PDB file of C-alpha atoms in Angstrom:
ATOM      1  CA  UNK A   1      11.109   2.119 -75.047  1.00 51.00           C
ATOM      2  CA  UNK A   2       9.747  -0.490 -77.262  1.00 61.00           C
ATOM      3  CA  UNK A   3      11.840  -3.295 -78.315  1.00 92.00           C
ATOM      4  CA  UNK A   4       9.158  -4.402 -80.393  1.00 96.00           C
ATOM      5  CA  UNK A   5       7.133  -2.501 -83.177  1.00 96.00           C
ATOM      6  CA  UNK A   6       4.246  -3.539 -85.486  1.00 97.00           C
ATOM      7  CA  UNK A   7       3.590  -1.656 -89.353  1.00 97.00           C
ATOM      8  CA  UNK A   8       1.187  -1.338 -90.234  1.00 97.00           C
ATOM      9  CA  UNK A   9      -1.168  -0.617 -86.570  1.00 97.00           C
ATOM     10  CA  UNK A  10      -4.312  -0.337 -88.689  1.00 97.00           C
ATOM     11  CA  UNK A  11      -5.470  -1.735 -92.338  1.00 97.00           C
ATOM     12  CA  UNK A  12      -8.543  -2.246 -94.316  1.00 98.00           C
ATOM     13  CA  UNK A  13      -7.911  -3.719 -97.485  1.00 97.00           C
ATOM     14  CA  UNK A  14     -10.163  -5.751 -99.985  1.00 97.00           C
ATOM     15  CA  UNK A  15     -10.747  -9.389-100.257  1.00 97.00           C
ATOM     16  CA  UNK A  16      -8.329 -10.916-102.937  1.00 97.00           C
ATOM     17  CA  UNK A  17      -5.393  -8.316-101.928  1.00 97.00           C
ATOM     18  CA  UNK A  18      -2.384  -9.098-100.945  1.00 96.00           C
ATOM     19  CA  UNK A  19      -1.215  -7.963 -97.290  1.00 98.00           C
ATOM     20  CA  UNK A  20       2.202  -7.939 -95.408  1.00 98.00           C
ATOM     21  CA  UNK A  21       2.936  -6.952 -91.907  1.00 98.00           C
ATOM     22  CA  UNK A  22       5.708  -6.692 -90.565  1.00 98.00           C
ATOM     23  CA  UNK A  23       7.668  -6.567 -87.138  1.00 98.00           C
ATOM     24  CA  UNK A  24      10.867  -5.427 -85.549  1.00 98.00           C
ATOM     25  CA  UNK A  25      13.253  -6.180 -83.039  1.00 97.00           C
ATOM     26  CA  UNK A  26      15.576  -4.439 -81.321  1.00 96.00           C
ATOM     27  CA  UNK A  27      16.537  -7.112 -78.564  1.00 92.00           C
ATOM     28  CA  UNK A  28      17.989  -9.632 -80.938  1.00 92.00           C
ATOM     29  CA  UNK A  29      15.859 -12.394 -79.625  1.00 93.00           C
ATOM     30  CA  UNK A  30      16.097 -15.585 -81.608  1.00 93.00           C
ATOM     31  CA  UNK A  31      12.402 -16.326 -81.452  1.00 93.00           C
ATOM     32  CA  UNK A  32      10.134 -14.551 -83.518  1.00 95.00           C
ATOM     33  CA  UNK A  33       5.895 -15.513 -83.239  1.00 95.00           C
ATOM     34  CA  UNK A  34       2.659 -14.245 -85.279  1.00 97.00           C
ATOM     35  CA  UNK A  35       0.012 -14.695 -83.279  1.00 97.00           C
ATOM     36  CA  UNK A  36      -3.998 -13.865 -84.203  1.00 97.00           C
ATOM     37  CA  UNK A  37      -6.566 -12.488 -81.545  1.00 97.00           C
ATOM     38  CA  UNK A  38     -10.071 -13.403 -82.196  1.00 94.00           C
ATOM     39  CA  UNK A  39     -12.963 -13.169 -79.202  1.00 88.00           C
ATOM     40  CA  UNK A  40     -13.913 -15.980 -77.888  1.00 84.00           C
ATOM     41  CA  UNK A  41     -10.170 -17.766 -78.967  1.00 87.00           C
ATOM     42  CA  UNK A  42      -7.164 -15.989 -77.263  1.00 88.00           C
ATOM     43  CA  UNK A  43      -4.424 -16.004 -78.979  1.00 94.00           C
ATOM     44  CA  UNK A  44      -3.388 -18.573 -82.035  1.00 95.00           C
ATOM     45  CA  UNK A  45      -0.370 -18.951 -83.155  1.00 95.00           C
ATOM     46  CA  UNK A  46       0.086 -18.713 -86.643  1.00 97.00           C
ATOM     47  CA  UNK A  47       4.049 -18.790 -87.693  1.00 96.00           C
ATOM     48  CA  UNK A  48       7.026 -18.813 -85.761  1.00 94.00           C
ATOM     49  CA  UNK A  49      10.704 -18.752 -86.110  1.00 95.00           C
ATOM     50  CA  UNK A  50      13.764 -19.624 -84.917  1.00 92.00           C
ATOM     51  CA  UNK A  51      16.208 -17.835 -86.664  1.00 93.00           C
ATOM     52  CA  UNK A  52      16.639 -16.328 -89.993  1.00 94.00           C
ATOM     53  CA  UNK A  53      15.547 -18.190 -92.519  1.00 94.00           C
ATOM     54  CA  UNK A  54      14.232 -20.945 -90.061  1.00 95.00           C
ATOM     55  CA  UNK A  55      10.201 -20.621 -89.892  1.00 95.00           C
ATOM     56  CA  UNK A  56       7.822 -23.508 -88.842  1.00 93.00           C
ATOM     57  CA  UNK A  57       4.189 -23.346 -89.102  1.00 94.00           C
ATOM     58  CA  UNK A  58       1.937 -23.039 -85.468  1.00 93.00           C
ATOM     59  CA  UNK A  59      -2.058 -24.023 -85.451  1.00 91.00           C
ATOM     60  CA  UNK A  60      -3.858 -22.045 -87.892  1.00 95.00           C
ATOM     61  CA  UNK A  61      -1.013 -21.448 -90.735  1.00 96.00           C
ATOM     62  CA  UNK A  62      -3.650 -22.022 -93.902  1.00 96.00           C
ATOM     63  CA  UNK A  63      -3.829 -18.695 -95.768  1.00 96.00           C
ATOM     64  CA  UNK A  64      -0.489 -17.148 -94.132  1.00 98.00           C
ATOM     65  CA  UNK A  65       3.263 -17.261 -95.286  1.00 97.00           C
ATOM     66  CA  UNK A  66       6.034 -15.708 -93.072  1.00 98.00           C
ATOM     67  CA  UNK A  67       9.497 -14.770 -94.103  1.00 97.00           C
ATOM     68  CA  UNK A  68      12.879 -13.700 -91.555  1.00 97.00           C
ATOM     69  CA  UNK A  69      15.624 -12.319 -93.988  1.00 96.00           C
ATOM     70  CA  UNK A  70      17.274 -10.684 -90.729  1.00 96.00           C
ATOM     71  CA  UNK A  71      17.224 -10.930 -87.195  1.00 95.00           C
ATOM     72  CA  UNK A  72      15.496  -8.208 -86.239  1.00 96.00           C
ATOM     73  CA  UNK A  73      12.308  -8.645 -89.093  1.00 97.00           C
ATOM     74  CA  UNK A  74       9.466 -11.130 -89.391  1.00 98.00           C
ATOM     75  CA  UNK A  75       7.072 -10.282 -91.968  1.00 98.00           C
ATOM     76  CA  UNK A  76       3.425 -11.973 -92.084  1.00 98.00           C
ATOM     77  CA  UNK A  77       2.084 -11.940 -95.522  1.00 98.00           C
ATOM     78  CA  UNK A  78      -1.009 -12.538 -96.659  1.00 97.00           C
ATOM     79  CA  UNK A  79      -1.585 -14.402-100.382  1.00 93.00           C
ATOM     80  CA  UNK A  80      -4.980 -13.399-100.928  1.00 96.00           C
ATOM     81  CA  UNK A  81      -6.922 -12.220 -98.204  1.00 97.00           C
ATOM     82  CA  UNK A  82     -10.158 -13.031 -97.192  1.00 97.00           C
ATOM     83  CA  UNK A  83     -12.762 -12.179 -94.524  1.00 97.00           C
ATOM     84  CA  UNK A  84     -12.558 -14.906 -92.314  1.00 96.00           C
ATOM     85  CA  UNK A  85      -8.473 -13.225 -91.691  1.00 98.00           C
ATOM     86  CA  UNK A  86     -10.574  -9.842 -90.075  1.00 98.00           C
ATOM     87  CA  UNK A  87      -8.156 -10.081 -86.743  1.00 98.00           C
ATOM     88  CA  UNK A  88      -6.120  -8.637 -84.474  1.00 98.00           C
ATOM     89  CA  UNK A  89      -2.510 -10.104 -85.327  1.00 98.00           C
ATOM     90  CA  UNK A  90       0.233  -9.625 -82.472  1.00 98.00           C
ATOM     91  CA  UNK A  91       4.180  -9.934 -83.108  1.00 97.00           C
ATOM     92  CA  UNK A  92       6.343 -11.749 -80.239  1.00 96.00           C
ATOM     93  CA  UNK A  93       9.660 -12.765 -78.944  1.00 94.00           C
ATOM     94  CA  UNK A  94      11.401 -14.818 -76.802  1.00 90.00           C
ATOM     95  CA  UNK A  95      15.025 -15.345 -76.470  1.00 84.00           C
ATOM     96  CA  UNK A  96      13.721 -19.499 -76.100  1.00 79.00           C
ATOM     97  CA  UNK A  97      11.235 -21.101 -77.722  1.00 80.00           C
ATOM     98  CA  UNK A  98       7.838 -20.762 -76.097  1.00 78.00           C
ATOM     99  CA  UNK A  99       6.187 -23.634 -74.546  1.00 74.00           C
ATOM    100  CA  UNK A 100       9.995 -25.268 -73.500  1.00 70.00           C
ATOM    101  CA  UNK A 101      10.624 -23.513 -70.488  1.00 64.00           C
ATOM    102  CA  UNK A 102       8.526 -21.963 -67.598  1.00 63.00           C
ATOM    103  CA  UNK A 103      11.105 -19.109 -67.345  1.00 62.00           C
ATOM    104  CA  UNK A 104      10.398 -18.572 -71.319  1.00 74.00           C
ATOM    105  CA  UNK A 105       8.719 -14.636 -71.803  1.00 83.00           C
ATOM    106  CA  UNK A 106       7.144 -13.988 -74.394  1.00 91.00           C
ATOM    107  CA  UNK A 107       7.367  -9.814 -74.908  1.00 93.00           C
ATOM    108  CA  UNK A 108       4.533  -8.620 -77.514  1.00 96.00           C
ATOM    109  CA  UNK A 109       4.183  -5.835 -80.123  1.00 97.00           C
ATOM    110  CA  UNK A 110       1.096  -3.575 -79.377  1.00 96.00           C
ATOM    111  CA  UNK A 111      -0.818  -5.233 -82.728  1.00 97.00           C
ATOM    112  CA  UNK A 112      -2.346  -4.611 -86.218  1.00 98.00           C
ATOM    113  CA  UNK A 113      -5.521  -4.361 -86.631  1.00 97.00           C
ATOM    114  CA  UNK A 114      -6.403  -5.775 -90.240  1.00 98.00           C
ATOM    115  CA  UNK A 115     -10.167  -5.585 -91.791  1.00 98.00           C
ATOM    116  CA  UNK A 116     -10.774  -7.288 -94.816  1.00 97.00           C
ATOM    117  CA  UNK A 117     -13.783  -5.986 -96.643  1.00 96.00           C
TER     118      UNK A 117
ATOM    119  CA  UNK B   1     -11.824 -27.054 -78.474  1.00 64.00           C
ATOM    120  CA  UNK B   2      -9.798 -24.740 -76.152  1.00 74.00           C
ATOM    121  CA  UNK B   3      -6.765 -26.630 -74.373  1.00 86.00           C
ATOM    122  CA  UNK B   4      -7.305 -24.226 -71.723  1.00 93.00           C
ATOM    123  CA  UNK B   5     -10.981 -23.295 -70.870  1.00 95.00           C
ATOM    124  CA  UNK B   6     -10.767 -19.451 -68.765  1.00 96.00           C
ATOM    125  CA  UNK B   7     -13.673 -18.505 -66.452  1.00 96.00           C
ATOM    126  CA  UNK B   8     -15.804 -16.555 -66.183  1.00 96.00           C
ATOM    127  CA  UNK B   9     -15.176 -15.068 -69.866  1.00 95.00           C
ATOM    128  CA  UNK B  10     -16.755 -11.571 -68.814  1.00 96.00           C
ATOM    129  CA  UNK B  11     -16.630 -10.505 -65.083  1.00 97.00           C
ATOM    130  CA  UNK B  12     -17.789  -6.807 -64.092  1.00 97.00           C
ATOM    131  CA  UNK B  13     -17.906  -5.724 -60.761  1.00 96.00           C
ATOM    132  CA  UNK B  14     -17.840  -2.856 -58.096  1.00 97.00           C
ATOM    133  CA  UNK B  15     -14.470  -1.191 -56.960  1.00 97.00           C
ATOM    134  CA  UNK B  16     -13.019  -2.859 -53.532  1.00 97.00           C
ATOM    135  CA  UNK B  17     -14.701  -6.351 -54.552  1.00 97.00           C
ATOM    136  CA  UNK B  18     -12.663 -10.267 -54.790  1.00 97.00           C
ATOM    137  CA  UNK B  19     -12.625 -11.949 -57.517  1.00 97.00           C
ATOM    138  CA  UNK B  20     -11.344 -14.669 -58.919  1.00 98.00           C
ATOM    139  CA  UNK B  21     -10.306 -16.160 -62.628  1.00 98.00           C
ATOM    140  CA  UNK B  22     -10.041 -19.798 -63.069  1.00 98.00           C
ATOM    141  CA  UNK B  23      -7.947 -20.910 -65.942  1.00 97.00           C
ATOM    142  CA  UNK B  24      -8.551 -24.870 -66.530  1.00 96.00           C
ATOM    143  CA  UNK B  25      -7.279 -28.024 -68.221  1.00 95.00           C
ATOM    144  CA  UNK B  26      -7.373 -31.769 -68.974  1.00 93.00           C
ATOM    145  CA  UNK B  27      -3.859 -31.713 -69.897  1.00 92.00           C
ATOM    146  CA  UNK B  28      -1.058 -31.151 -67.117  1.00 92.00           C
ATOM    147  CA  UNK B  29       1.051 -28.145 -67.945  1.00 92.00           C
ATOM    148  CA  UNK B  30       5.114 -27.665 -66.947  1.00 90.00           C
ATOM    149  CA  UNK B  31       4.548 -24.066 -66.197  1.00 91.00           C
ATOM    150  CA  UNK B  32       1.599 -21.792 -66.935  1.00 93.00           C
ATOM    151  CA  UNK B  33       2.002 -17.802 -67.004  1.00 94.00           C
ATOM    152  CA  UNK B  34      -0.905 -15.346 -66.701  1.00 96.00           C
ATOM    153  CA  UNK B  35      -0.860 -11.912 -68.989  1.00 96.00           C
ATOM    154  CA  UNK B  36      -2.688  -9.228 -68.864  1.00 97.00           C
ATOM    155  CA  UNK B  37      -3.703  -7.122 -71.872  1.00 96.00           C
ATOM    156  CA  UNK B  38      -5.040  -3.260 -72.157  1.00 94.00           C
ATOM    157  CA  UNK B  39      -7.068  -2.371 -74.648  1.00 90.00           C
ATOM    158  CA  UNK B  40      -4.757  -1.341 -78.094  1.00 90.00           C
ATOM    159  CA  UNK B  41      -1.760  -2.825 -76.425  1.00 94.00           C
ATOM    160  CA  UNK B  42       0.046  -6.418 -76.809  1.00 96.00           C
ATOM    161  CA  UNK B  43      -0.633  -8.717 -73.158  1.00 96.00           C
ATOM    162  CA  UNK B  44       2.334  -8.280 -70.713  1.00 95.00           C
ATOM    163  CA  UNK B  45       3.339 -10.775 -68.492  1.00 94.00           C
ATOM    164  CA  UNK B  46       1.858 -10.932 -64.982  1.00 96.00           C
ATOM    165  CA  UNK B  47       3.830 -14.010 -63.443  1.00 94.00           C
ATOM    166  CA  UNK B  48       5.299 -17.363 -64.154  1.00 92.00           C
ATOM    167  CA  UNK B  49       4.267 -20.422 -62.264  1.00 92.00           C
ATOM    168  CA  UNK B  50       5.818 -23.455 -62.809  1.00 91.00           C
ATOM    169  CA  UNK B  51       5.443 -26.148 -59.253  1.00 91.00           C
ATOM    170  CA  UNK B  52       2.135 -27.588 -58.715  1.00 93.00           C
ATOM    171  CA  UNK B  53       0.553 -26.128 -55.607  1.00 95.00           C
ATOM    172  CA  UNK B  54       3.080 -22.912 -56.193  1.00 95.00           C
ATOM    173  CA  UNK B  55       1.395 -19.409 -54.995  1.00 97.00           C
ATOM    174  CA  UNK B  56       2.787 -16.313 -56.253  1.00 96.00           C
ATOM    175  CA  UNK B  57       1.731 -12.610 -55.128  1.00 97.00           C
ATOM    176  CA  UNK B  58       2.120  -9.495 -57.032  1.00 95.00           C
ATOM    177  CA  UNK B  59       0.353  -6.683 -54.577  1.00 96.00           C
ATOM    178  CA  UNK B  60      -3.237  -7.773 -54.618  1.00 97.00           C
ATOM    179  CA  UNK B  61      -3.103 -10.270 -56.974  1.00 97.00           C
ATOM    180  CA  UNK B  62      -2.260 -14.080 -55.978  1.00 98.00           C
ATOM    181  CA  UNK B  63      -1.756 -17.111 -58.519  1.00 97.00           C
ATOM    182  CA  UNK B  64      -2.077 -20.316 -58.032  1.00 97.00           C
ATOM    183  CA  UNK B  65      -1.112 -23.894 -59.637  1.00 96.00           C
ATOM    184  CA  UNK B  66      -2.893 -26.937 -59.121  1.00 96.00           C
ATOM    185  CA  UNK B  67      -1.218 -29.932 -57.457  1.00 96.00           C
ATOM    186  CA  UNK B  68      -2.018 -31.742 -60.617  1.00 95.00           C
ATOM    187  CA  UNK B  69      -0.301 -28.689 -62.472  1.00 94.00           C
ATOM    188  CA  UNK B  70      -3.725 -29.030 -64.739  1.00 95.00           C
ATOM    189  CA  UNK B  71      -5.308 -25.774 -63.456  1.00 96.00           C
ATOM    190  CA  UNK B  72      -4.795 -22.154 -62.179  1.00 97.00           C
ATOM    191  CA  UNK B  73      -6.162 -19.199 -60.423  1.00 98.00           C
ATOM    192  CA  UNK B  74      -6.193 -15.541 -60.614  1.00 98.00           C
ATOM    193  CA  UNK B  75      -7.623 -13.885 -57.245  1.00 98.00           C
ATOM    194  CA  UNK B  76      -7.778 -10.401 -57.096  1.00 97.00           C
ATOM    195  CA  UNK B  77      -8.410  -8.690 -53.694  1.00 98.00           C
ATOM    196  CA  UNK B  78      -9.733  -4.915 -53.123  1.00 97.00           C
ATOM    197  CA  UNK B  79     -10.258  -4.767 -57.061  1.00 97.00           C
ATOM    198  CA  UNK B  80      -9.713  -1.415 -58.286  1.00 97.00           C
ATOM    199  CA  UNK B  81     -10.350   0.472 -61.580  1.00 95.00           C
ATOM    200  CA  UNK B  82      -6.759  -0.145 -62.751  1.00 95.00           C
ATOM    201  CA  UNK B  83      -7.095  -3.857 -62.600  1.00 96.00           C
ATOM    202  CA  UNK B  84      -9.829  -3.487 -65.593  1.00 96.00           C
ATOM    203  CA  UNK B  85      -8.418  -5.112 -68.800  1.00 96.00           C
ATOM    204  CA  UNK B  86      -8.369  -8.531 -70.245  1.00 97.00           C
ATOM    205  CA  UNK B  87      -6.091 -11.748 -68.622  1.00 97.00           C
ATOM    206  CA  UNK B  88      -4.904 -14.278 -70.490  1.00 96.00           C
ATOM    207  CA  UNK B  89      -3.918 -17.353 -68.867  1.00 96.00           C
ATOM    208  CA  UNK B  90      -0.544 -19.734 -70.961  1.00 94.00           C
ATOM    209  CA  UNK B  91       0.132 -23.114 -70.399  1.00 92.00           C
ATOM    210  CA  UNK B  92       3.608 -25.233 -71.586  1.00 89.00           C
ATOM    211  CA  UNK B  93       2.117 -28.085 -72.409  1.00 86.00           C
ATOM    212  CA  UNK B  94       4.536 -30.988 -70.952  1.00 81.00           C
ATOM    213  CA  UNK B  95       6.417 -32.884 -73.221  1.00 76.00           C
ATOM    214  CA  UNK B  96       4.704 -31.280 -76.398  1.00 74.00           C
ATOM    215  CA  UNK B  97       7.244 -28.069 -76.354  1.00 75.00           C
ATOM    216  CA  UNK B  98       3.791 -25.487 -77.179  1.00 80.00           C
ATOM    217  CA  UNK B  99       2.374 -22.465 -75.595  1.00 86.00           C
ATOM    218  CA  UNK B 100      -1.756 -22.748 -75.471  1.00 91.00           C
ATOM    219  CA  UNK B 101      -3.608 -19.876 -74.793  1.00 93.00           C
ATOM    220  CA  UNK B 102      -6.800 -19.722 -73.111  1.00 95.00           C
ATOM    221  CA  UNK B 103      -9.621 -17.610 -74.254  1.00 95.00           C
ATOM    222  CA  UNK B 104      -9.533 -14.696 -72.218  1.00 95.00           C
ATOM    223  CA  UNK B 105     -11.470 -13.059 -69.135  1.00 96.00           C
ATOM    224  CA  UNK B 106     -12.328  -9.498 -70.041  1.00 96.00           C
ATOM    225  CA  UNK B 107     -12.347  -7.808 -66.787  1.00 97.00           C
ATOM    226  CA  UNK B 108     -13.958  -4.563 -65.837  1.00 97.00           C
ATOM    227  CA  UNK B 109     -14.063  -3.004 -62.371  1.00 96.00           C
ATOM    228  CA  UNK B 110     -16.780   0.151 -61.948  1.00 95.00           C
ATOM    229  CA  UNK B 111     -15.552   2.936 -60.237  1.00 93.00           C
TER     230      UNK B 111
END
């Protein structure tokens, strides 16, 4: 019943490597998020858009580039990854932007789990 | 420096105890949600609380929004094993359009 996947759930790559995720829709929600768990922080936001094409960055965007070619995808990519990205990143949608208004939901993918080594 | 500081960060306790999570702020807030997260899943959405002094109750849970619309509570009653997981509290931050997270209360209730 997910209306929200994650790919890859689980990745260890190498310091230097490139590294996309990606995530998809099925609710055609104009609001797509990339968000990074770390303990001790919550959630960060790291990209977000609002509609294809349209991306903006959030509070910790250094190291991370984010593309929306359709509707329904939003793919994080990693440059060159490094250590310091070792996180739990989460995919989410809203059908408004988040932070605008208090009946705004934010519905979340289940995560990736990247290691960088 | 977290926008919204969550305590108490880890909270274990005995099946059929209260507790309660305090999610607070310098910065006043147009609506703040809670979420609740299990572990190797995304955090759902608990409730939505957007009028200062509002109280909302889902079973045994109740929320709460400060007058000031600057703070929030999370008060479990009769806590059961189910409850265990983490909770996330959200603010709107007024006039700023942006969703800050707290830091989490990882919550584990012993059979």
């Amino acid at each position: 019943d997910a209306g929200i996947t994650q790919s890859p759930r689980h990745k260890v790559t190498e310091t230097g490597t490139p590294v996309t995720l990606r995530c998809h829709q099925t609710e055609n929600h104009r609001y797509m998020y990339w968000y990074r768990q770390d303990p001790g922080h919550g959630l960060r936001l790291i990209h977000y858009s609002y509609g294809v094409k349209d991306t903006d960055k959030g509070e910790v965007s250094d190291g991370y580039s984010v593309s929306r070619s359709k509707t329904e995808d939003f793919l994080l990519t990693l440059e060159s990854a490094t250590s310091s990205q070792t996180s739990v990143y989460f995919c989410a949608i809203s059908d408004q932007l988040a932070g605008v208004s208090g009946a705004n939901v934010l519905t979340f993918g289940a995560g990736s789990r990247l290691t960088v080594l | 420096t977290q926008l919204l500081e969550q305590s108490p960060q880890f909270l274990s306790i005995q099946e059929g105890e209260n507790l309660t999570v305090y999610c607070n702020s310098s910065s006043v807030f147009s609506s703040l949600q809670w979420y609740r997260q299990e572990p190797g899943e995304g955090p759902v959405l608990l409730v939505t609380v957007v009028t200062g002094g509002e109280v909302k109750k889902l079973k045994r849970l109740t929320f709460q929004f400060g007058d000031a619309r600057k703070d929030s509570s999370l008060h479990i009653t009769a806590a059961q094993p189910g409850d265990t997981g983490l909770y996330l509290c959200a603010g709107a931050l007024q006039g700023a359009q942006k969703l800050v997270f707290g830091q989490g209360t990882r919550l584990t209730i012993n059979p």
